PDB file of C-alpha atoms in Angstrom:
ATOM      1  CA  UNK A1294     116.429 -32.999  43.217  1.00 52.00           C
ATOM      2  CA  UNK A1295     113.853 -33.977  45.697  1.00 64.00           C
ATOM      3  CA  UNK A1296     112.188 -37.737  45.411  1.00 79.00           C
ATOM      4  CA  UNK A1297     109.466 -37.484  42.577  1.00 83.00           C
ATOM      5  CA  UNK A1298     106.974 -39.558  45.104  1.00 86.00           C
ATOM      6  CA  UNK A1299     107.325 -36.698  47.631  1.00 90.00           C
ATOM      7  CA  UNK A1300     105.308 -34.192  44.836  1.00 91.00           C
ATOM      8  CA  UNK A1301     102.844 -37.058  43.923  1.00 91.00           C
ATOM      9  CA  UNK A1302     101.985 -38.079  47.562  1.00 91.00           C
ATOM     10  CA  UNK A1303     101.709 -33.924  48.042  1.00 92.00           C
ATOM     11  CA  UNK A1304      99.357 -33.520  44.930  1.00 93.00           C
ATOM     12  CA  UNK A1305      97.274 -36.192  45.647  1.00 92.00           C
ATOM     13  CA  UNK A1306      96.653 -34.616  49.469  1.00 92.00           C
ATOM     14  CA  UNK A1307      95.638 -31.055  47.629  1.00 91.00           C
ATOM     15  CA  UNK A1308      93.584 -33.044  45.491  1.00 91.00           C
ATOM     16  CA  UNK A1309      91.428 -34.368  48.191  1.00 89.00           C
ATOM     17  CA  UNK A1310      91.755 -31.429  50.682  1.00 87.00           C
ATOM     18  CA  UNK A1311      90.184 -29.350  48.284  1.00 85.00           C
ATOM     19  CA  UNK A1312      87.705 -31.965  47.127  1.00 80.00           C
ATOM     20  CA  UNK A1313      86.450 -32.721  50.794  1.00 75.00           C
ATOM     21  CA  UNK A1314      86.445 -28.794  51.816  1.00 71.00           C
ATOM     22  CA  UNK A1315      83.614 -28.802  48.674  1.00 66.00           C
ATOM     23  CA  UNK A1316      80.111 -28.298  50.278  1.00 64.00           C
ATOM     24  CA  UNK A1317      78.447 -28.291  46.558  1.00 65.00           C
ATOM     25  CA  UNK A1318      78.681 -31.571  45.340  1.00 64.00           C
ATOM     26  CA  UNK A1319      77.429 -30.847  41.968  1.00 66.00           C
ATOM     27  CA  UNK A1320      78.913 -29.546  39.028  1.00 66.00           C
ATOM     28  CA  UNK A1321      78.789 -25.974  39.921  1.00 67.00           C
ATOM     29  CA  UNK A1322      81.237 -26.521  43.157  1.00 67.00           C
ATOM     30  CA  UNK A1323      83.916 -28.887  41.289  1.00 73.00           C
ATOM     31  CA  UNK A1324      84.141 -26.432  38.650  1.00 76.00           C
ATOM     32  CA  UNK A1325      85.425 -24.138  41.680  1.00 79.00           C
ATOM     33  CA  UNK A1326      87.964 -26.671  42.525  1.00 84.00           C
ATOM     34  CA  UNK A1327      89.194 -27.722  39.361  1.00 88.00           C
ATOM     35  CA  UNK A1328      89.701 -23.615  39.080  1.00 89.00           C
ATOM     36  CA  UNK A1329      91.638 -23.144  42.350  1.00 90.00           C
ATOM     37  CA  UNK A1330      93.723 -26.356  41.553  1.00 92.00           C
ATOM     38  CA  UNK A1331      94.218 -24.414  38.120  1.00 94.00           C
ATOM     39  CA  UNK A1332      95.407 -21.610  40.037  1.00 94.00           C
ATOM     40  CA  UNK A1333      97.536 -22.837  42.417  1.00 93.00           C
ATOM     41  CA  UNK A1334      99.412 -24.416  39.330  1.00 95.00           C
ATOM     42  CA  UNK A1335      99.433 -21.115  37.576  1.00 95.00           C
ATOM     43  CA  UNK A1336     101.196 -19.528  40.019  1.00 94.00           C
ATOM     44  CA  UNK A1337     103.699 -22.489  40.388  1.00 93.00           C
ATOM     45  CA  UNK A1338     104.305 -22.047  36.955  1.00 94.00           C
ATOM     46  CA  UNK A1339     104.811 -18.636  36.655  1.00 92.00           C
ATOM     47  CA  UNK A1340     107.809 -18.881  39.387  1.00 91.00           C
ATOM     48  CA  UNK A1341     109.100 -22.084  36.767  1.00 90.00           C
ATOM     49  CA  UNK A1342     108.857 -20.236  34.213  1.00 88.00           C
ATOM     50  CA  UNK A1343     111.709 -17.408  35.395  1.00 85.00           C
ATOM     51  CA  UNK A1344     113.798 -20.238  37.372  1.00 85.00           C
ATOM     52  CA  UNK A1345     114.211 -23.073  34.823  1.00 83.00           C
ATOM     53  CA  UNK A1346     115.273 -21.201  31.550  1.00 77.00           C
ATOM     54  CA  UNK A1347     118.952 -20.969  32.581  1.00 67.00           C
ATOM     55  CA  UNK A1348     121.808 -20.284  29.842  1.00 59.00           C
ATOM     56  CA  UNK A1349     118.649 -21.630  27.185  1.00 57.00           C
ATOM     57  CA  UNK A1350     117.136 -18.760  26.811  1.00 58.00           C
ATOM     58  CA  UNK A1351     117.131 -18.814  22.912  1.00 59.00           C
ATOM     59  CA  UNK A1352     113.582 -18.810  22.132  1.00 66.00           C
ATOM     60  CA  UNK A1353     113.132 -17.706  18.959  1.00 65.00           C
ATOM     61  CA  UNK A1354     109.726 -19.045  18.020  1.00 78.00           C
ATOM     62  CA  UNK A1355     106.167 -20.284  19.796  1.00 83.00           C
ATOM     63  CA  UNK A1356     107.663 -23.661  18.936  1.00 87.00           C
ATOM     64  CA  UNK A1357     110.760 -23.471  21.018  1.00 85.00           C
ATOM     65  CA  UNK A1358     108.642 -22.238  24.133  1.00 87.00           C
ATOM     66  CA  UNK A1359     106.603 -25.511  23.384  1.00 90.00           C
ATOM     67  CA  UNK A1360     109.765 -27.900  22.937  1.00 89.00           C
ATOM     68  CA  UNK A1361     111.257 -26.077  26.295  1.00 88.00           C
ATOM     69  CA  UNK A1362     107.631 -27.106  27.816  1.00 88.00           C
ATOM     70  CA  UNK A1363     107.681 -30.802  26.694  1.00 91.00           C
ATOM     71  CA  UNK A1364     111.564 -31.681  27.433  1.00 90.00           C
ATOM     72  CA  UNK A1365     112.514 -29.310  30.261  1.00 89.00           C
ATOM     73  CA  UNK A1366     109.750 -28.532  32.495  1.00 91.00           C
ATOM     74  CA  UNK A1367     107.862 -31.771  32.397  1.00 92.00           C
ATOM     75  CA  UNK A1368     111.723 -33.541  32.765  1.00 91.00           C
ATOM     76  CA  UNK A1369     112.182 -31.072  35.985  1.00 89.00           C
ATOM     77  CA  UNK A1370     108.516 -31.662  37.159  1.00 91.00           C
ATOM     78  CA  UNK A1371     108.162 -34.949  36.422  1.00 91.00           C
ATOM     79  CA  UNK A1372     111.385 -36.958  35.199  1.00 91.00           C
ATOM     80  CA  UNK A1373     110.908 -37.814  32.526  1.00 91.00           C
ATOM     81  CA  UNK A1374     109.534 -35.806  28.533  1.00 93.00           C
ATOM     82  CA  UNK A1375     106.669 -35.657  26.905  1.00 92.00           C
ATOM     83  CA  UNK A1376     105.882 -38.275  24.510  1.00 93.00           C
ATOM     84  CA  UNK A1377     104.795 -36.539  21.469  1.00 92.00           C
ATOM     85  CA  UNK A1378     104.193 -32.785  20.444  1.00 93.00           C
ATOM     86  CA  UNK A1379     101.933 -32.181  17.722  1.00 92.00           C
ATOM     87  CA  UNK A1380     101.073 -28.850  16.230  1.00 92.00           C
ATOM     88  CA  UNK A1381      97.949 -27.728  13.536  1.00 90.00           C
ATOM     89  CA  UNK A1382     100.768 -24.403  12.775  1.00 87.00           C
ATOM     90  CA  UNK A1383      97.436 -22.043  13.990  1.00 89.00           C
ATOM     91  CA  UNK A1384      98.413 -21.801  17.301  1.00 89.00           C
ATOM     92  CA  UNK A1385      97.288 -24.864  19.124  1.00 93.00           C
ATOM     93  CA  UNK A1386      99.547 -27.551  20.060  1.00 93.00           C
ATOM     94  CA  UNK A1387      98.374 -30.978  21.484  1.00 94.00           C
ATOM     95  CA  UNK A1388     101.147 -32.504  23.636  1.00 94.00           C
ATOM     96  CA  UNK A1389     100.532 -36.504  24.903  1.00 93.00           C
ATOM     97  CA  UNK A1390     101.599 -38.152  27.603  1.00 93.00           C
ATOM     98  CA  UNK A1391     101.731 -41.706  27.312  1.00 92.00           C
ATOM     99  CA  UNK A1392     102.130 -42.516  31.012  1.00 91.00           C
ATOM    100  CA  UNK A1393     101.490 -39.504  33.250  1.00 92.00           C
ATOM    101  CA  UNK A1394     102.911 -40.005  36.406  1.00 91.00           C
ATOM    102  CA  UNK A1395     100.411 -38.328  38.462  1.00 90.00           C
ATOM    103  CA  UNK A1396      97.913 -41.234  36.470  1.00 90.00           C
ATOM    104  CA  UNK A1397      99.940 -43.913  36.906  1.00 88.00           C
ATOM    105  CA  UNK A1398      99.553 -45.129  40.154  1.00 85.00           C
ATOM    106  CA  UNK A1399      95.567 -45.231  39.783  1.00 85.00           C
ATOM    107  CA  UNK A1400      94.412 -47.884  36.969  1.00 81.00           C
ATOM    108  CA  UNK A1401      95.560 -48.725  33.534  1.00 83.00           C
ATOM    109  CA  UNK A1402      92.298 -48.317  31.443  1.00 81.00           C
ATOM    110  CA  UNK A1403      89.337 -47.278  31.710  1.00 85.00           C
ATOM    111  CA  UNK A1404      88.556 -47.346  35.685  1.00 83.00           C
ATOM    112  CA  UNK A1405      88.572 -43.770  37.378  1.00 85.00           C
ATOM    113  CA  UNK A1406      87.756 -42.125  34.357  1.00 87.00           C
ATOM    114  CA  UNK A1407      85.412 -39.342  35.706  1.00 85.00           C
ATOM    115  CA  UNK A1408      88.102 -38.926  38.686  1.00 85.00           C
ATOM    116  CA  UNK A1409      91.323 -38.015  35.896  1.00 88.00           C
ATOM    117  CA  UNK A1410      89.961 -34.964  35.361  1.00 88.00           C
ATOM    118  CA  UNK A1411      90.852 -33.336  38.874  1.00 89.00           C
ATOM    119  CA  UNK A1412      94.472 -34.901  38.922  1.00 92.00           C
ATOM    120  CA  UNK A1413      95.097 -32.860  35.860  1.00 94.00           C
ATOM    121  CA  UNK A1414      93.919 -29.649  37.417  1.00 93.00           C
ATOM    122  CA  UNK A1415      96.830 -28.546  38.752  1.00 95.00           C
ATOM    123  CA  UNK A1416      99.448 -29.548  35.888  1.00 95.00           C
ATOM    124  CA  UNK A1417      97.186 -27.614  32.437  1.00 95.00           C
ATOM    125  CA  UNK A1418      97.857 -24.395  35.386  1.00 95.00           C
ATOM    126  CA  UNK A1419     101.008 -25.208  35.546  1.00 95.00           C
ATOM    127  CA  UNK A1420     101.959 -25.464  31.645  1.00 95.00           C
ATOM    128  CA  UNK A1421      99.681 -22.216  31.673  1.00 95.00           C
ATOM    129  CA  UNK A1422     101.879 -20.122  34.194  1.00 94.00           C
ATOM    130  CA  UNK A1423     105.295 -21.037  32.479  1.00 93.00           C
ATOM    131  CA  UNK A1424     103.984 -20.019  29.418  1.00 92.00           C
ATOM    132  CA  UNK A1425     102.601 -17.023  30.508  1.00 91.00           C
ATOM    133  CA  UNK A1426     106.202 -16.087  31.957  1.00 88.00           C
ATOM    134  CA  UNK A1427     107.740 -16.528  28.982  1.00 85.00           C
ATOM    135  CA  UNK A1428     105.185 -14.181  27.530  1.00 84.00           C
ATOM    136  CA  UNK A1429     102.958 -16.250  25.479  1.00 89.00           C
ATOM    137  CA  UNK A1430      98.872 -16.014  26.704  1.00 92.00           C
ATOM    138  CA  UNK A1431      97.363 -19.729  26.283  1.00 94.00           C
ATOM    139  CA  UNK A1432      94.512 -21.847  27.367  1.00 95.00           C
ATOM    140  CA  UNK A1433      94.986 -25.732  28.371  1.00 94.00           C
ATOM    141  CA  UNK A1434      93.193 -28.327  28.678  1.00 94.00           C
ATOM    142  CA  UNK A1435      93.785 -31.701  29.331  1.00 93.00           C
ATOM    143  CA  UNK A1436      91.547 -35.247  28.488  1.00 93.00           C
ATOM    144  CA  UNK A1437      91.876 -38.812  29.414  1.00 91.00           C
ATOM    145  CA  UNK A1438      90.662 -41.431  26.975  1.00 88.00           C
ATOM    146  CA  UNK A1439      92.777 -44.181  29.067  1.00 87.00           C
ATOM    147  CA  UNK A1440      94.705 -43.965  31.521  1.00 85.00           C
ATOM    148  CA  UNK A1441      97.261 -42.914  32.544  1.00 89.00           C
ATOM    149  CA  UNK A1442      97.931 -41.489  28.957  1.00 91.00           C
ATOM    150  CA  UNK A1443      97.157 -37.853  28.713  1.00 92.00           C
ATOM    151  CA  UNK A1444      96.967 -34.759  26.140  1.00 94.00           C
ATOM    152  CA  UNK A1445      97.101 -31.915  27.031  1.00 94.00           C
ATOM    153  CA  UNK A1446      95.835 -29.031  24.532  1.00 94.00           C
ATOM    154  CA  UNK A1447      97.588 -25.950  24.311  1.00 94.00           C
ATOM    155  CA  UNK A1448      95.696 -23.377  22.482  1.00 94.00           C
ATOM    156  CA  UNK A1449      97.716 -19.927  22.007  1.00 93.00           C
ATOM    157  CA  UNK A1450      95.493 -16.419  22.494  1.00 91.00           C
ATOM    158  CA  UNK A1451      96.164 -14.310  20.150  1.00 83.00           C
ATOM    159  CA  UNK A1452      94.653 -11.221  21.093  1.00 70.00           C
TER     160      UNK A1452
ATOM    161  CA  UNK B1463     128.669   0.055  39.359  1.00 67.00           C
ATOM    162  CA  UNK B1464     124.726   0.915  38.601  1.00 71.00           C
ATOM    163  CA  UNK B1465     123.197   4.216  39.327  1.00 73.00           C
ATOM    164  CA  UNK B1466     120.413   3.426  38.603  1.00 77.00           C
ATOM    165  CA  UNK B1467     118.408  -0.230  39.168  1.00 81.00           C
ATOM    166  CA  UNK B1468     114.379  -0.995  37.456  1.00 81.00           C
ATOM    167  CA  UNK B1469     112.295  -3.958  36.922  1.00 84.00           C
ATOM    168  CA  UNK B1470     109.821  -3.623  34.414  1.00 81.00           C
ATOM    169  CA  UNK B1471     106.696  -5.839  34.052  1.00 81.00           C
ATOM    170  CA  UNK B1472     105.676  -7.227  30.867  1.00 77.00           C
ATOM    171  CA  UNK B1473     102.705  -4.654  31.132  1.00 78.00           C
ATOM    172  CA  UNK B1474     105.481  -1.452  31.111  1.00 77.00           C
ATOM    173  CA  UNK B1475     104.898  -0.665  34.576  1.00 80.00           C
ATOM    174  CA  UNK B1476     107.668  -0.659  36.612  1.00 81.00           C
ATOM    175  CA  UNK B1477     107.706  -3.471  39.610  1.00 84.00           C
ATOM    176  CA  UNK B1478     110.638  -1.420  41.268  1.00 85.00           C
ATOM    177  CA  UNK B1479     113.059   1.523  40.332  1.00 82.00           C
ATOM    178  CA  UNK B1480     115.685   2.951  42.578  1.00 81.00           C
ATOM    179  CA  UNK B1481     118.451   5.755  42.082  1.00 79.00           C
ATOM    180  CA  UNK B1482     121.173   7.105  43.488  1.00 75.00           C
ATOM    181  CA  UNK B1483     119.697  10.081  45.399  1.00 70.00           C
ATOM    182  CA  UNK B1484     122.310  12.631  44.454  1.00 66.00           C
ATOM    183  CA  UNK B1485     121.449  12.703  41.139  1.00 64.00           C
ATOM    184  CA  UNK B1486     118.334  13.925  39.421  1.00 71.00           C
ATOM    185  CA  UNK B1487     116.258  11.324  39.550  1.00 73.00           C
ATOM    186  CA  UNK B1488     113.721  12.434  36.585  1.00 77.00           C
ATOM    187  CA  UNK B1489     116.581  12.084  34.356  1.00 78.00           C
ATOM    188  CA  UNK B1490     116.840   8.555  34.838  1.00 77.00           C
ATOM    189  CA  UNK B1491     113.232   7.704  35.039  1.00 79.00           C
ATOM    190  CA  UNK B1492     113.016   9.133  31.525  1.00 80.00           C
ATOM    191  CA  UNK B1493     116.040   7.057  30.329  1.00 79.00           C
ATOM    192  CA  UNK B1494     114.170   4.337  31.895  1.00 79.00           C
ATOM    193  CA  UNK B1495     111.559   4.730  29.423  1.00 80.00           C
ATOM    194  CA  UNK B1496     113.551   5.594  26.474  1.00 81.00           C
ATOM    195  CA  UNK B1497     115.123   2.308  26.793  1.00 77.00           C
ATOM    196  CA  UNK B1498     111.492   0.479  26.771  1.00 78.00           C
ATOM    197  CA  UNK B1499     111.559   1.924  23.116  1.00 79.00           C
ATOM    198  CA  UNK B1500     115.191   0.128  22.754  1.00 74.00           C
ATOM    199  CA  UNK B1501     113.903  -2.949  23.878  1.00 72.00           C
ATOM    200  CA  UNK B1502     110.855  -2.587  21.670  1.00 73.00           C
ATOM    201  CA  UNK B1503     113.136  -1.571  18.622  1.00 72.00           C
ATOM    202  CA  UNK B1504     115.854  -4.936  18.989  1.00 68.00           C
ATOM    203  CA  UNK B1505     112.757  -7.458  19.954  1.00 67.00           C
ATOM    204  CA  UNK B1506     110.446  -6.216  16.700  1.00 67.00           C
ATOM    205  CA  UNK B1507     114.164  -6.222  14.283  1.00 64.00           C
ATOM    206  CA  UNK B1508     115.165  -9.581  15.856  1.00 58.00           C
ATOM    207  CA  UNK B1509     112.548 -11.787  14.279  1.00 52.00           C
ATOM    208  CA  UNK B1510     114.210 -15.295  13.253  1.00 43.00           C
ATOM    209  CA  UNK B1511     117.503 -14.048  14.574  1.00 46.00           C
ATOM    210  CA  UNK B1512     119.483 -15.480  17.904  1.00 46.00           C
ATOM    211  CA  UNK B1513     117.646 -13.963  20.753  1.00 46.00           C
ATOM    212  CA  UNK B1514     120.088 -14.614  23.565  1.00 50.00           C
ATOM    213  CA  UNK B1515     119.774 -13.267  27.419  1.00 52.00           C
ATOM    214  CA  UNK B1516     123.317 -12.366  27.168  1.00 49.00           C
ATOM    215  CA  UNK B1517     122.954 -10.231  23.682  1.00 51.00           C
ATOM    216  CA  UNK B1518     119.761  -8.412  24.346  1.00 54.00           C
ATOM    217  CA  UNK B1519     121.396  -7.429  27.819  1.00 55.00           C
ATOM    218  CA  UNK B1520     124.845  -6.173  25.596  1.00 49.00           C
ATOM    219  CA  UNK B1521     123.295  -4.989  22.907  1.00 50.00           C
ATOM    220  CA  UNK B1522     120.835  -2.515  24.524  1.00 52.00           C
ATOM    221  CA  UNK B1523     123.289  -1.152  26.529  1.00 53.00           C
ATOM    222  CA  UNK B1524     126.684   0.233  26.089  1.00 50.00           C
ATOM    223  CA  UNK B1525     129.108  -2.962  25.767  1.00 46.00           C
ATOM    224  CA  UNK B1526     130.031  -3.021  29.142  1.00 53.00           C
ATOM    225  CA  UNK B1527     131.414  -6.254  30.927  1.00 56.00           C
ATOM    226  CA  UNK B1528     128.996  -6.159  32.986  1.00 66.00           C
ATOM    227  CA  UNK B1529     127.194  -9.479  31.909  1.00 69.00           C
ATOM    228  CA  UNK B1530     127.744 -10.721  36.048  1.00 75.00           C
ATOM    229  CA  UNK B1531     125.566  -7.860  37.380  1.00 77.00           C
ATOM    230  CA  UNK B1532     122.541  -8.657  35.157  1.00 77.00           C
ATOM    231  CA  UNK B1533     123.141 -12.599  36.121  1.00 79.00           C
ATOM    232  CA  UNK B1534     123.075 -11.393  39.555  1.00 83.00           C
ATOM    233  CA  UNK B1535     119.838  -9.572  39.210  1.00 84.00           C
ATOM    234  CA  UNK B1536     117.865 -11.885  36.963  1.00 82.00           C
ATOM    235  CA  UNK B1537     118.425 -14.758  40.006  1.00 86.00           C
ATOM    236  CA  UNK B1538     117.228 -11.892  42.698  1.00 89.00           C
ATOM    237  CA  UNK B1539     113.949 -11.456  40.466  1.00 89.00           C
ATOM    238  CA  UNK B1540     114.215 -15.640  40.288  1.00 89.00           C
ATOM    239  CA  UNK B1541     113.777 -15.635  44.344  1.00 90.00           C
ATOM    240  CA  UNK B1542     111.351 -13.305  44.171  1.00 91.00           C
ATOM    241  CA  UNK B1543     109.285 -14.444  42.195  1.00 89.00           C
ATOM    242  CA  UNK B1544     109.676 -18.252  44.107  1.00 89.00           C
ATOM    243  CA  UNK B1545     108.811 -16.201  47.395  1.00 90.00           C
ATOM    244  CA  UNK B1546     104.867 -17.408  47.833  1.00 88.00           C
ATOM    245  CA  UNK B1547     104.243 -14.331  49.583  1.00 90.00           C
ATOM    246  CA  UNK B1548     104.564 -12.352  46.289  1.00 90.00           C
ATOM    247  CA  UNK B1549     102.036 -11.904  44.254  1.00 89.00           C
ATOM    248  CA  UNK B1550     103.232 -11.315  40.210  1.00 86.00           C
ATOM    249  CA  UNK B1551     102.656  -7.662  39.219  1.00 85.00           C
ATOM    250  CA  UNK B1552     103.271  -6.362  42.654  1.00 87.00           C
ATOM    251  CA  UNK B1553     105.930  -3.883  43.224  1.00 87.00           C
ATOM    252  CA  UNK B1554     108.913  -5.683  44.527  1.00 87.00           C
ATOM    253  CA  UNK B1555     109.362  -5.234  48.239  1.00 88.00           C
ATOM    254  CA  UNK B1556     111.801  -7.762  49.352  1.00 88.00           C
ATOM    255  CA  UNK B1557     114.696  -6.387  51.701  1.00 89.00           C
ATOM    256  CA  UNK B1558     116.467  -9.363  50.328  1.00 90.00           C
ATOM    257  CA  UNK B1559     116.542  -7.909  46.705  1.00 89.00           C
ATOM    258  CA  UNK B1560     116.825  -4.126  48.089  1.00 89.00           C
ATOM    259  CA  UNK B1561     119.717  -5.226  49.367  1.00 89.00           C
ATOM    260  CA  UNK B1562     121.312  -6.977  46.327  1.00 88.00           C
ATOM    261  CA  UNK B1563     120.676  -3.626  44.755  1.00 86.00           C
ATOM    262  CA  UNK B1564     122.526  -1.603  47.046  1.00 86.00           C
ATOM    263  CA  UNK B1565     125.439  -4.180  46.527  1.00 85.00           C
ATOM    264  CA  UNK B1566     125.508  -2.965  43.047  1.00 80.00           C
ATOM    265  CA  UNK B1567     125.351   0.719  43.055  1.00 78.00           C
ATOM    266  CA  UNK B1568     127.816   3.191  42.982  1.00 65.00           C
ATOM    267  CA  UNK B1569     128.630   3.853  46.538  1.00 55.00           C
ATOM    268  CA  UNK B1570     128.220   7.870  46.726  1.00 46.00           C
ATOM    269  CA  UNK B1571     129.051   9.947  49.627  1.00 38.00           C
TER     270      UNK B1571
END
């Protein structure tokens, strides 16, 4: 497995290429960002989603899908598990990161608040494409009260 | 030895399909689709039961041994779908994975 630094140096590039391409400055254009980041981690997570799963494919529940999610994806993406999975049994599932590496290197508290948001971008798409793989239609979402611990909200579509 | 090879999407379309040309090909298309109905059948009387890779692929079908040539094609799909130039839900067109495919059919005439 690749050095974990050679994905953060790599997301932090996309994160300002696509911030500095922006000619709307205002909340209509980063909305269009944050969406392509989305994206482009949708699509990454779609090919996860088919690669990772390999002799555990026993899902038998929502809540297997969301353990797979918090132990082997984020171990594969990012070395290391989630810190806590919580569930309301409804279909939405908040899952916390106490240190997200992709937060880490910026502050510890409350400095670059308004700037977490984009670094997250990519990563809710990417939690959004494995699970769509693995069949299950979702929206995430992911806030900062301090960094770098994260939740990210996982709300199952039921249609 | 396959004679015949699909993918099929989540959405029941299928993302490739390819016979041997000898035979009639309808007839496989259709068994194609009755199978969708098998799949349907095991995944809806499953429920809280062991749903493994391994026994959906044996149980649908007859028990062959054939476990190895399903491996083989779910890591073909696995490249394809890492291949950025492929866009999920398109039909598959890699020569790569065509060619995988011939590997397993039945070699005829």
């Amino acid at each position: 497995m690749a050095d974990a630094v050679l994905f953060e140096f790599l997301h932090t590039e996309m994160v300002a290429e696509l911030w500095a391409q922006d000619p709307d400055p205002g909340p209509g254009g980063q909305k269009m960002s944050l969406s392509v980041l989305e994206g482009m981690g949708f699509r990454v997570g779609q090919a996860l989603g088919e690669r990772l799963p390999r002799e555990t494919l026993a899902f038998r529940e929502e809540l297997d899908v969301l353990k797979f999610l918090c132990k082997d994806v984020w171990a594969a993406v990012f070395q290391k598990q989630m810190d806590s999975l919580r569930t309301n049994h409804q279909g939405t599932y908040v899952l916390q990161d106490h240190s997200f590496p992709l937060l880490i290197r910026m502050a510890s508290g409350l400095q670059y608040l308004e700037e977490a948001p984009k670094f997250l971008a990519f990563t809710c798409g990417l939690l959004r494409g494995t699970l769509s793989t693995l069949g299950i239609k979702s929206l995430v979402t992911a806030s900062v009260a301090a960094l770098p611990a994260c939740k990210f909200q996982v709300v199952i579509q039921r249609s | 030895m396959a004679v015949c090879v699909a993918v099929i999407a989540k959405e029941n379309y299928p993302l490739y399909i390819r016979s041997v040309p000898t035979e009639n090909e309808l007839k496989f298309h259709y068994m194609v689709h009755t199978s969708l109905d098998v799949v349907d059948e095991k995944i809806s009387a499953m429920g809280k039961a062991l749903v493994d890779q391994r026994e959906l692929y044996l149980g649908l079908l007859y028990p062959t041994e054939d476990y190895k040539m399903f491996r083989k094609l779910h890591n073909s799909y696995t490249d394809v779908m890492c291949n950025p130039f492929y866009n999920p839900g398109d039909r598959i067109q890699s020569r790569a994975f065509d060619g995988m495919v011939t590997s397993m059919m039945i070699q005829v005439c």
